[in-house]
mmCIF file of C-alpha atoms and ligand atoms in Angstrom:
data_model
loop_
_atom_site.group_PDB
_atom_site.id
_atom_site.type_symbol
_atom_site.label_atom_id
_atom_site.label_comp_id
_atom_site.label_asym_id
_atom_site.label_seq_id
_atom_site.Cartn_x
_atom_site.Cartn_y
_atom_site.Cartn_z
ATOM 1 C CA UNK C 1 -18.260 18.512 1.002
ATOM 2 C CA UNK C 2 -20.637 16.664 3.367
ATOM 3 C CA UNK C 3 -21.785 13.264 2.577
ATOM 4 C CA UNK C 4 -25.337 12.462 1.631
ATOM 5 C CA UNK C 5 -27.426 10.854 4.379
ATOM 6 C CA UNK C 6 -27.529 7.747 2.496
ATOM 7 C CA UNK C 7 -23.683 7.240 2.445
ATOM 8 C CA UNK C 8 -23.665 7.829 6.360
ATOM 9 C CA UNK C 9 -26.467 5.405 6.792
ATOM 10 C CA UNK C 10 -24.571 2.782 4.772
ATOM 11 C CA UNK C 11 -21.405 3.428 6.872
ATOM 12 C CA UNK C 12 -23.537 3.026 10.031
ATOM 13 C CA UNK C 13 -25.134 -0.076 8.693
ATOM 14 C CA UNK C 14 -21.846 -1.757 7.633
ATOM 15 C CA UNK C 15 -20.205 -0.674 10.924
ATOM 16 C CA UNK C 16 -22.158 -3.558 12.652
ATOM 17 C CA UNK C 17 -20.008 -5.932 10.580
ATOM 18 C CA UNK C 18 -16.696 -4.378 11.141
ATOM 19 C CA UNK C 19 -15.832 -6.387 14.295
ATOM 20 C CA UNK C 20 -16.397 -9.347 12.315
ATOM 21 C CA UNK C 21 -13.948 -7.938 9.625
ATOM 22 C CA UNK C 22 -11.432 -7.325 12.313
ATOM 23 C CA UNK C 23 -11.620 -10.857 13.622
ATOM 24 C CA UNK C 24 -11.620 -12.244 10.030
ATOM 25 C CA UNK C 25 -8.776 -10.240 8.571
ATOM 26 C CA UNK C 26 -6.543 -9.000 11.174
ATOM 27 C CA UNK C 27 -4.506 -11.003 13.663
ATOM 28 C CA UNK C 28 -4.362 -10.359 17.523
ATOM 29 C CA UNK C 29 -1.074 -8.924 18.912
ATOM 30 C CA UNK C 30 0.086 -12.182 20.668
ATOM 31 C CA UNK C 31 -0.567 -14.289 17.621
ATOM 32 C CA UNK C 32 1.108 -12.194 14.822
ATOM 33 C CA UNK C 33 4.696 -11.800 13.836
ATOM 34 C CA UNK C 34 6.802 -9.071 15.091
ATOM 35 C CA UNK C 35 9.728 -7.317 13.399
ATOM 36 C CA UNK C 36 12.463 -8.972 15.628
ATOM 37 C CA UNK C 37 11.172 -12.516 14.572
ATOM 38 C CA UNK C 38 12.606 -11.600 11.262
ATOM 39 C CA UNK C 39 15.772 -10.015 12.246
ATOM 40 C CA UNK C 40 18.875 -11.014 14.310
ATOM 41 C CA UNK C 41 18.550 -11.077 18.045
ATOM 42 C CA UNK C 42 21.329 -8.905 19.318
ATOM 43 C CA UNK C 43 20.831 -10.116 22.733
ATOM 44 C CA UNK C 44 22.518 -13.362 21.642
ATOM 45 C CA UNK C 45 26.129 -13.953 20.383
ATOM 46 C CA UNK C 46 24.718 -15.629 17.106
ATOM 47 C CA UNK C 47 22.772 -12.457 16.356
ATOM 48 C CA UNK C 48 26.147 -10.751 15.442
ATOM 49 C CA UNK C 49 26.971 -13.656 13.222
ATOM 50 C CA UNK C 50 23.578 -13.000 11.484
ATOM 51 C CA UNK C 51 24.238 -9.379 10.984
ATOM 52 C CA UNK C 52 27.510 -10.222 9.335
ATOM 53 C CA UNK C 53 25.549 -12.713 7.171
ATOM 54 C CA UNK C 54 23.075 -9.991 6.140
ATOM 55 C CA UNK C 55 25.991 -7.684 5.237
ATOM 56 C CA UNK C 56 27.747 -10.178 3.163
ATOM 57 C CA UNK C 57 24.602 -11.258 1.308
ATOM 58 C CA UNK C 58 23.557 -7.729 0.797
ATOM 59 C CA UNK C 59 26.653 -7.226 -1.560
ATOM 60 C CA UNK C 60 24.823 -9.308 -4.251
ATOM 61 C CA UNK C 61 21.965 -6.841 -4.567
ATOM 62 C CA UNK C 62 21.978 -4.214 -7.342
ATOM 63 C CA UNK C 63 21.499 -0.416 -7.401
ATOM 64 C CA UNK C 64 17.833 -0.373 -8.452
ATOM 65 C CA UNK C 65 17.073 -3.043 -5.895
ATOM 66 C CA UNK C 66 18.356 -0.784 -3.092
ATOM 67 C CA UNK C 67 16.463 2.244 -4.387
ATOM 68 C CA UNK C 68 13.284 0.305 -4.571
ATOM 69 C CA UNK C 69 13.646 -1.183 -1.100
ATOM 70 C CA UNK C 70 14.526 2.306 0.348
ATOM 71 C CA UNK C 71 11.356 3.867 -1.249
ATOM 72 C CA UNK C 72 9.224 0.906 -0.217
ATOM 73 C CA UNK C 73 10.328 1.193 3.509
ATOM 74 C CA UNK C 74 9.822 5.075 3.333
ATOM 75 C CA UNK C 75 6.346 4.546 1.875
ATOM 76 C CA UNK C 76 5.625 2.294 4.880
ATOM 77 C CA UNK C 77 7.249 4.705 7.326
ATOM 78 C CA UNK C 78 4.751 7.534 6.364
ATOM 79 C CA UNK C 79 2.080 5.582 8.105
ATOM 80 C CA UNK C 80 1.003 8.708 10.120
ATOM 81 C CA UNK C 81 -0.306 10.289 7.002
ATOM 82 C CA UNK C 82 -2.314 7.266 5.973
ATOM 83 C CA UNK C 83 -3.908 6.688 9.563
ATOM 84 C CA UNK C 84 -4.728 10.350 9.923
ATOM 85 C CA UNK C 85 -6.269 10.341 6.380
ATOM 86 C CA UNK C 86 -8.420 7.328 7.086
ATOM 87 C CA UNK C 87 -9.539 8.283 10.570
ATOM 88 C CA UNK C 88 -10.858 11.701 8.772
ATOM 89 C CA UNK C 89 -13.235 9.637 6.605
ATOM 90 C CA UNK C 90 -16.917 10.593 6.830
ATOM 91 C CA UNK C 91 -18.507 7.855 9.076
ATOM 92 C CA UNK C 92 -15.484 7.073 11.047
ATOM 93 C CA UNK C 93 -15.799 8.702 14.451
ATOM 94 C CA UNK C 94 -12.622 8.849 16.370
ATOM 95 C CA UNK C 95 -14.320 9.730 19.555
ATOM 96 C CA UNK C 96 -16.703 7.140 20.949
ATOM 97 C CA UNK C 97 -20.167 8.247 22.075
ATOM 98 C CA UNK C 98 -19.138 7.504 25.736
ATOM 99 C CA UNK C 99 -15.568 7.442 27.124
ATOM 100 C CA UNK C 100 -13.759 4.221 26.378
ATOM 101 C CA UNK C 101 -16.102 3.358 23.707
ATOM 102 C CA UNK C 102 -14.723 2.845 20.211
ATOM 103 C CA UNK C 103 -16.575 3.387 17.078
ATOM 104 C CA UNK C 104 -16.006 0.121 15.058
ATOM 105 C CA UNK C 105 -14.512 2.019 12.102
ATOM 106 C CA UNK C 106 -12.135 3.740 14.132
ATOM 107 C CA UNK C 107 -11.081 0.526 15.871
ATOM 108 C CA UNK C 108 -10.482 -0.912 12.250
ATOM 109 C CA UNK C 109 -8.290 1.925 11.367
ATOM 110 C CA UNK C 110 -6.361 1.732 14.651
ATOM 111 C CA UNK C 111 -5.791 -2.153 14.443
ATOM 112 C CA UNK C 112 -4.811 -1.895 10.740
ATOM 113 C CA UNK C 113 -2.369 0.824 11.622
ATOM 114 C CA UNK C 114 -0.932 -1.405 14.321
ATOM 115 C CA UNK C 115 -0.345 -4.052 11.740
ATOM 116 C CA UNK C 116 1.074 -1.777 9.132
ATOM 117 C CA UNK C 117 3.552 -0.223 11.648
ATOM 118 C CA UNK C 118 5.535 -3.404 11.851
ATOM 119 C CA UNK C 119 6.422 -3.177 8.139
ATOM 120 C CA UNK C 120 8.354 0.171 8.054
ATOM 121 C CA UNK C 121 9.867 -0.972 11.432
ATOM 122 C CA UNK C 122 11.181 -4.493 9.939
ATOM 123 C CA UNK C 123 12.492 -2.909 6.680
ATOM 124 C CA UNK C 124 14.232 0.040 8.440
ATOM 125 C CA UNK C 125 16.059 -2.170 10.745
ATOM 126 C CA UNK C 126 17.131 -4.453 7.935
ATOM 127 C CA UNK C 127 18.363 -1.479 6.003
ATOM 128 C CA UNK C 128 20.242 -0.167 8.870
ATOM 129 C CA UNK C 129 21.897 -3.575 9.504
ATOM 130 C CA UNK C 130 22.775 -3.995 5.764
ATOM 131 C CA UNK C 131 25.247 -1.170 5.711
ATOM 132 C CA UNK C 132 24.523 -0.545 2.095
ATOM 133 C CA UNK C 133 22.550 2.619 2.444
ATOM 134 C CA UNK C 134 22.884 6.226 3.771
ATOM 135 C CA UNK C 135 20.441 6.060 6.682
ATOM 136 C CA UNK C 136 20.511 9.690 7.403
ATOM 137 C CA UNK C 137 19.598 10.639 3.930
ATOM 138 C CA UNK C 138 16.718 8.045 4.009
ATOM 139 C CA UNK C 139 15.563 9.480 7.500
ATOM 140 C CA UNK C 140 15.341 12.844 5.970
ATOM 141 C CA UNK C 141 13.135 11.527 3.048
ATOM 142 C CA UNK C 142 10.901 9.879 5.637
ATOM 143 C CA UNK C 143 10.536 13.146 7.485
ATOM 144 C CA UNK C 144 9.948 15.154 4.335
ATOM 145 C CA UNK C 145 7.369 12.722 3.095
ATOM 146 C CA UNK C 146 5.426 12.771 6.345
ATOM 147 C CA UNK C 147 5.633 16.504 6.256
ATOM 148 C CA UNK C 148 4.585 16.734 2.661
ATOM 149 C CA UNK C 149 1.561 14.329 3.134
ATOM 150 C CA UNK C 150 -0.331 13.158 0.175
ATOM 151 C CA UNK C 151 -3.567 13.720 -1.875
ATOM 152 C CA UNK C 152 -5.017 10.614 -3.061
ATOM 153 C CA UNK C 153 -8.179 12.203 -4.769
ATOM 154 C CA UNK C 154 -10.686 10.562 -2.326
ATOM 155 C CA UNK C 155 -11.607 13.516 -0.276
ATOM 156 C CA UNK C 156 -13.334 12.355 2.970
ATOM 157 C CA UNK C 157 -15.497 9.846 1.086
ATOM 158 C CA UNK C 158 -15.277 6.258 2.386
ATOM 159 C CA UNK C 159 -16.401 4.861 -0.822
ATOM 160 C CA UNK C 160 -13.551 6.464 -2.754
ATOM 161 C CA UNK C 161 -11.042 5.724 0.008
ATOM 162 C CA UNK C 162 -11.967 1.951 0.158
ATOM 163 C CA UNK C 163 -11.441 1.752 -3.583
ATOM 164 C CA UNK C 164 -8.138 3.383 -3.048
ATOM 165 C CA UNK C 165 -7.140 1.088 -0.167
ATOM 166 C CA UNK C 166 -8.355 -2.112 -2.078
ATOM 167 C CA UNK C 167 -6.096 -1.093 -4.815
ATOM 168 C CA UNK C 168 -3.118 -0.138 -2.869
ATOM 169 C CA UNK C 169 -2.911 -2.953 -0.568
ATOM 170 C CA UNK C 170 -2.725 -5.429 -3.509
ATOM 171 C CA UNK C 171 -0.221 -3.140 -5.164
ATOM 172 C CA UNK C 172 1.974 -3.371 -1.952
ATOM 173 C CA UNK C 173 1.475 -7.130 -1.762
ATOM 174 C CA UNK C 174 2.858 -7.508 -5.375
ATOM 175 C CA UNK C 175 5.837 -5.116 -4.814
ATOM 176 C CA UNK C 176 6.986 -6.713 -1.500
ATOM 177 C CA UNK C 177 6.375 -10.217 -2.906
ATOM 178 C CA UNK C 178 8.690 -9.418 -5.899
ATOM 179 C CA UNK C 179 11.307 -7.749 -3.900
ATOM 180 C CA UNK C 180 11.415 -10.892 -1.746
ATOM 181 C CA UNK C 181 11.733 -13.183 -4.739
ATOM 182 C CA UNK C 182 14.687 -11.110 -6.119
ATOM 183 C CA UNK C 183 16.367 -11.077 -2.639
ATOM 184 C CA UNK C 184 15.901 -14.842 -2.288
ATOM 185 C CA UNK C 185 17.247 -15.452 -5.923
ATOM 186 C CA UNK C 186 20.436 -13.545 -4.921
ATOM 187 C CA UNK C 187 20.831 -15.727 -1.676
ATOM 188 C CA UNK C 188 19.481 -13.178 0.814
ATOM 189 C CA UNK C 189 17.306 -15.531 2.695
ATOM 190 C CA UNK C 190 16.393 -13.374 5.726
ATOM 191 C CA UNK C 191 15.388 -10.387 3.489
ATOM 192 C CA UNK C 192 13.483 -12.739 1.312
ATOM 193 C CA UNK C 193 11.474 -14.187 4.215
ATOM 194 C CA UNK C 194 11.039 -10.666 5.560
ATOM 195 C CA UNK C 195 9.375 -9.254 2.321
ATOM 196 C CA UNK C 196 7.384 -12.278 1.894
ATOM 197 C CA UNK C 197 5.646 -12.265 5.404
ATOM 198 C CA UNK C 198 5.011 -8.476 4.869
ATOM 199 C CA UNK C 199 3.414 -9.350 1.679
ATOM 200 C CA UNK C 200 1.177 -11.852 3.415
ATOM 201 C CA UNK C 201 -0.090 -9.041 5.731
ATOM 202 C CA UNK C 202 -0.931 -6.859 2.481
ATOM 203 C CA UNK C 203 -2.807 -9.590 1.126
ATOM 204 C CA UNK C 204 -5.235 -9.903 4.170
ATOM 205 C CA UNK C 205 -5.518 -6.091 4.207
ATOM 206 C CA UNK C 206 -6.587 -6.152 0.464
ATOM 207 C CA UNK C 207 -9.087 -9.044 1.201
ATOM 208 C CA UNK C 208 -10.609 -6.937 3.941
ATOM 209 C CA UNK C 209 -10.849 -3.509 1.904
ATOM 210 C CA UNK C 210 -12.219 -5.246 -1.227
ATOM 211 C CA UNK C 211 -14.857 -6.875 1.206
ATOM 212 C CA UNK C 212 -15.932 -3.383 2.458
ATOM 213 C CA UNK C 213 -16.442 -2.250 -1.089
ATOM 214 C CA UNK C 214 -18.427 -5.452 -1.895
ATOM 215 C CA UNK C 215 -20.643 -4.929 1.069
ATOM 216 C CA UNK C 216 -21.113 -1.144 0.120
ATOM 217 C CA UNK C 217 -22.050 -2.386 -3.519
ATOM 218 C CA UNK C 218 -24.793 -4.528 -1.833
ATOM 219 C CA UNK C 219 -26.341 -1.443 -0.122
ATOM 220 C CA UNK C 220 -25.574 1.337 -2.687
ATOM 221 C CA UNK C 221 -24.633 0.102 -5.927
ATOM 222 C CA UNK C 222 -24.870 3.177 -8.173
ATOM 223 C CA UNK C 223 -23.099 5.407 -5.952
ATOM 224 C CA UNK C 224 -20.279 2.824 -5.273
ATOM 225 C CA UNK C 225 -19.785 2.423 -8.954
ATOM 226 C CA UNK C 226 -19.590 6.182 -9.428
ATOM 227 C CA UNK C 227 -16.932 6.413 -6.787
ATOM 228 C CA UNK C 228 -15.075 3.533 -8.280
ATOM 229 C CA UNK C 229 -15.057 5.003 -11.798
ATOM 230 C CA UNK C 230 -14.063 8.434 -10.507
ATOM 231 C CA UNK C 231 -11.009 6.967 -8.713
ATOM 232 C CA UNK C 232 -10.019 5.036 -11.820
ATOM 233 C CA UNK C 233 -10.378 8.058 -14.158
ATOM 234 C CA UNK C 234 -8.163 10.160 -11.696
ATOM 235 C CA UNK C 235 -5.856 7.308 -11.625
ATOM 236 C CA UNK C 236 -4.751 5.682 -8.540
ATOM 237 C CA UNK C 237 -1.644 7.516 -7.282
ATOM 238 C CA UNK C 238 1.059 5.878 -5.063
ATOM 239 C CA UNK C 239 0.992 6.870 -1.483
ATOM 240 C CA UNK C 240 4.566 7.933 -1.874
ATOM 241 C CA UNK C 241 3.596 10.294 -4.756
ATOM 242 C CA UNK C 242 5.389 13.196 -3.022
ATOM 243 C CA UNK C 243 8.709 11.516 -2.118
ATOM 244 C CA UNK C 244 11.858 13.577 -2.406
ATOM 245 C CA UNK C 245 15.458 13.575 -1.374
ATOM 246 C CA UNK C 246 17.080 16.195 0.811
ATOM 247 C CA UNK C 247 17.574 19.383 -1.212
ATOM 248 C CA UNK C 248 14.878 18.508 -3.534
ATOM 249 C CA UNK C 249 11.494 19.952 -4.270
ATOM 250 C CA UNK C 250 8.331 17.979 -3.402
ATOM 251 C CA UNK C 251 7.966 14.855 -5.355
ATOM 252 C CA UNK C 252 11.063 14.976 -7.416
ATOM 253 C CA UNK C 253 12.216 11.603 -6.394
ATOM 254 C CA UNK C 254 9.176 9.675 -7.417
ATOM 255 C CA UNK C 255 9.523 9.207 -11.000
ATOM 256 C CA UNK C 256 13.042 7.933 -10.728
ATOM 257 C CA UNK C 257 11.806 5.581 -8.005
ATOM 258 C CA UNK C 258 8.954 4.256 -10.054
ATOM 259 C CA UNK C 259 11.418 3.847 -13.147
ATOM 260 C CA UNK C 260 13.577 1.649 -10.916
ATOM 261 C CA UNK C 261 10.734 -0.332 -9.831
ATOM 262 C CA UNK C 262 9.591 -0.914 -13.445
ATOM 263 C CA UNK C 263 13.050 -1.699 -14.554
ATOM 264 C CA UNK C 264 13.208 -4.481 -11.900
ATOM 265 C CA UNK C 265 9.706 -5.789 -12.756
ATOM 266 C CA UNK C 266 8.629 -5.306 -9.082
ATOM 267 C CA UNK C 267 5.691 -3.012 -9.870
ATOM 268 C CA UNK C 268 4.669 -2.083 -13.349
ATOM 269 C CA UNK C 269 1.980 -0.617 -15.327
ATOM 270 C CA UNK C 270 0.690 -4.155 -16.273
ATOM 271 C CA UNK C 271 0.346 -4.980 -12.502
ATOM 272 C CA UNK C 272 -1.790 -1.867 -12.319
ATOM 273 C CA UNK C 273 -4.062 -3.035 -15.161
ATOM 274 C CA UNK C 274 -4.126 -6.593 -13.514
ATOM 275 C CA UNK C 275 -5.237 -5.178 -10.048
ATOM 276 C CA UNK C 276 -8.144 -3.272 -12.001
ATOM 277 C CA UNK C 277 -9.079 -6.548 -13.546
ATOM 278 C CA UNK C 278 -9.095 -8.353 -10.275
ATOM 279 C CA UNK C 279 -11.375 -5.848 -8.717
ATOM 280 C CA UNK C 280 -13.845 -5.651 -11.515
ATOM 281 C CA UNK C 281 -13.993 -9.418 -11.220
ATOM 282 C CA UNK C 282 -14.232 -9.720 -7.408
ATOM 283 C CA UNK C 283 -16.910 -6.996 -7.351
ATOM 284 C CA UNK C 284 -18.740 -8.827 -10.074
ATOM 285 C CA UNK C 285 -19.483 -5.436 -11.919
ATOM 286 C CA UNK C 286 -20.582 -7.114 -15.001
ATOM 287 C CA UNK C 287 -23.372 -8.746 -13.220
ATOM 288 C CA UNK C 288 -24.705 -5.715 -11.365
ATOM 289 C CA UNK C 289 -28.302 -4.864 -12.088
ATOM 290 C CA UNK C 290 -30.550 -1.973 -11.079
ATOM 291 C CA UNK C 291 -27.965 0.766 -11.647
ATOM 292 C CA UNK C 292 -28.759 4.299 -12.619
ATOM 293 C CA UNK C 293 -27.948 5.278 -16.302
ATOM 294 C CA UNK C 294 -24.978 7.190 -15.120
ATOM 295 C CA UNK C 295 -23.669 4.092 -13.023
ATOM 296 C CA UNK C 296 -24.435 1.887 -15.906
ATOM 297 C CA UNK C 297 -22.201 3.854 -18.194
ATOM 298 C CA UNK C 298 -19.548 3.999 -15.424
ATOM 299 C CA UNK C 299 -19.763 0.234 -15.386
ATOM 300 C CA UNK C 300 -19.305 0.015 -19.168
ATOM 301 C CA UNK C 301 -16.239 2.396 -18.839
ATOM 302 C CA UNK C 302 -14.647 0.033 -16.164
ATOM 303 C CA UNK C 303 -15.129 -3.060 -18.098
ATOM 304 C CA UNK C 304 -13.466 -1.662 -21.072
ATOM 305 C CA UNK C 305 -10.677 0.083 -19.172
ATOM 306 C CA UNK C 306 -8.179 -2.739 -18.787
ATOM 307 C CA UNK C 307 -7.930 -3.334 -22.507
ATOM 308 C CA UNK C 308 -7.604 0.166 -23.252
ATOM 309 C CA UNK C 309 -4.904 0.870 -20.764
ATOM 310 C CA UNK C 310 -3.080 -2.171 -22.050
ATOM 311 C CA UNK C 311 -2.941 -0.822 -25.680
ATOM 312 C CA UNK C 312 -1.454 2.533 -24.186
ATOM 313 C CA UNK C 313 1.022 0.541 -21.879
ATOM 314 C CA UNK C 314 2.323 -1.539 -24.978
ATOM 315 C CA UNK C 315 3.570 1.730 -26.506
ATOM 316 C CA UNK C 316 5.297 3.108 -23.517
ATOM 317 C CA UNK C 317 9.049 2.237 -22.953
ATOM 318 C CA UNK C 318 10.663 2.237 -19.508
ATOM 319 C CA UNK C 319 13.478 4.539 -19.249
ATOM 320 C CA UNK C 320 16.774 2.932 -18.845
ATOM 321 C CA UNK C 321 18.973 5.556 -17.220
ATOM 322 C CA UNK C 322 19.712 5.194 -13.533
ATOM 323 C CA UNK C 323 19.215 8.183 -11.371
ATOM 324 C CA UNK C 324 21.941 8.438 -8.634
ATOM 325 C CA UNK C 325 20.055 8.871 -5.465
ATOM 326 C CA UNK C 326 21.563 10.238 -2.154
ATOM 327 C CA UNK C 327 20.024 7.097 -0.302
ATOM 328 C CA UNK C 328 22.413 4.479 -2.006
ATOM 329 C CA UNK C 329 26.152 4.789 -2.566
ATOM 330 C CA UNK C 330 26.767 4.879 -6.378
ATOM 331 C CA UNK C 331 29.861 2.540 -6.570
ATOM 332 C CA UNK C 332 27.269 -0.498 -6.616
ATOM 333 C CA UNK C 333 25.427 1.059 -9.594
ATOM 334 C CA UNK C 334 24.575 -1.931 -11.851
HETATM 335 FE FE1 FE2 E 1 2.387 -2.238 4.632
HETATM 336 FE FE1 FE2 E 2 -1.317 -3.086 4.205
#
């Protein structure tokens, strides 16, 4: 489905501000942290001591914790899917008009990807050093997830995609932050710091994407509102929606992973509702005027949605039975 001219016009207009967004919300390569800043330096003797420390501290962490950390890492490692999806949005032009020239949206996607790539890298190295997980099984899961792709219900529409990324960046901020807090509470200092600094990146990304949407609301309020309501009616699916273990069918591991995250309180339905409320507030949809009748109705629906979802969530119990994953040895099952 091709986009209306107005959408493309809006994308072209906002493109002029994208360099400013890059400067404001992303950090240049030489100034930003790198995975090795968070991990033992194996060029030094002390590095091996630190590996030993990681392995000792890791013994304190429970079964659900490892499952969630593995799935979070795998989600980050499926980054090729996300980059290619965003690069394919209408209004993003991967090929510059002249050789060497970059369309500002494509530049954003590349620079955002460059930052994101450090997350999976960091967590992967940590998991490998921890000695608590079956790396080969995890690697198979990652390869499957990249093979399986995802379908987040946005199509090539930038409006819907920016709703999705606004939502998802805050969701990852919350989950990395909570995992970090749990790790710290159990005395895993290095892991705590790692997750916390990753969460900080996700916060900047969230602030950028919600700003893109806010800017689009200024140019094209009714269409932006309809894109927002459409995404919320479909529900925001997780980027790892299709996650599986070796030998399983597509998506078969997702529910058990999600239940583990809910049991730990790392990411729950209430967080989902909270994100929705935050977006409603930041975009000031209650104050929006000059909407079409349809967009007006969409706004009313979105305003009422958090309460409606809370009433439903209150009635749903989180399954307590732990699934045994191939990723994590079962003798630590608590
Ligand atoms: Fe990330
Ligand atoms: Fe992010």
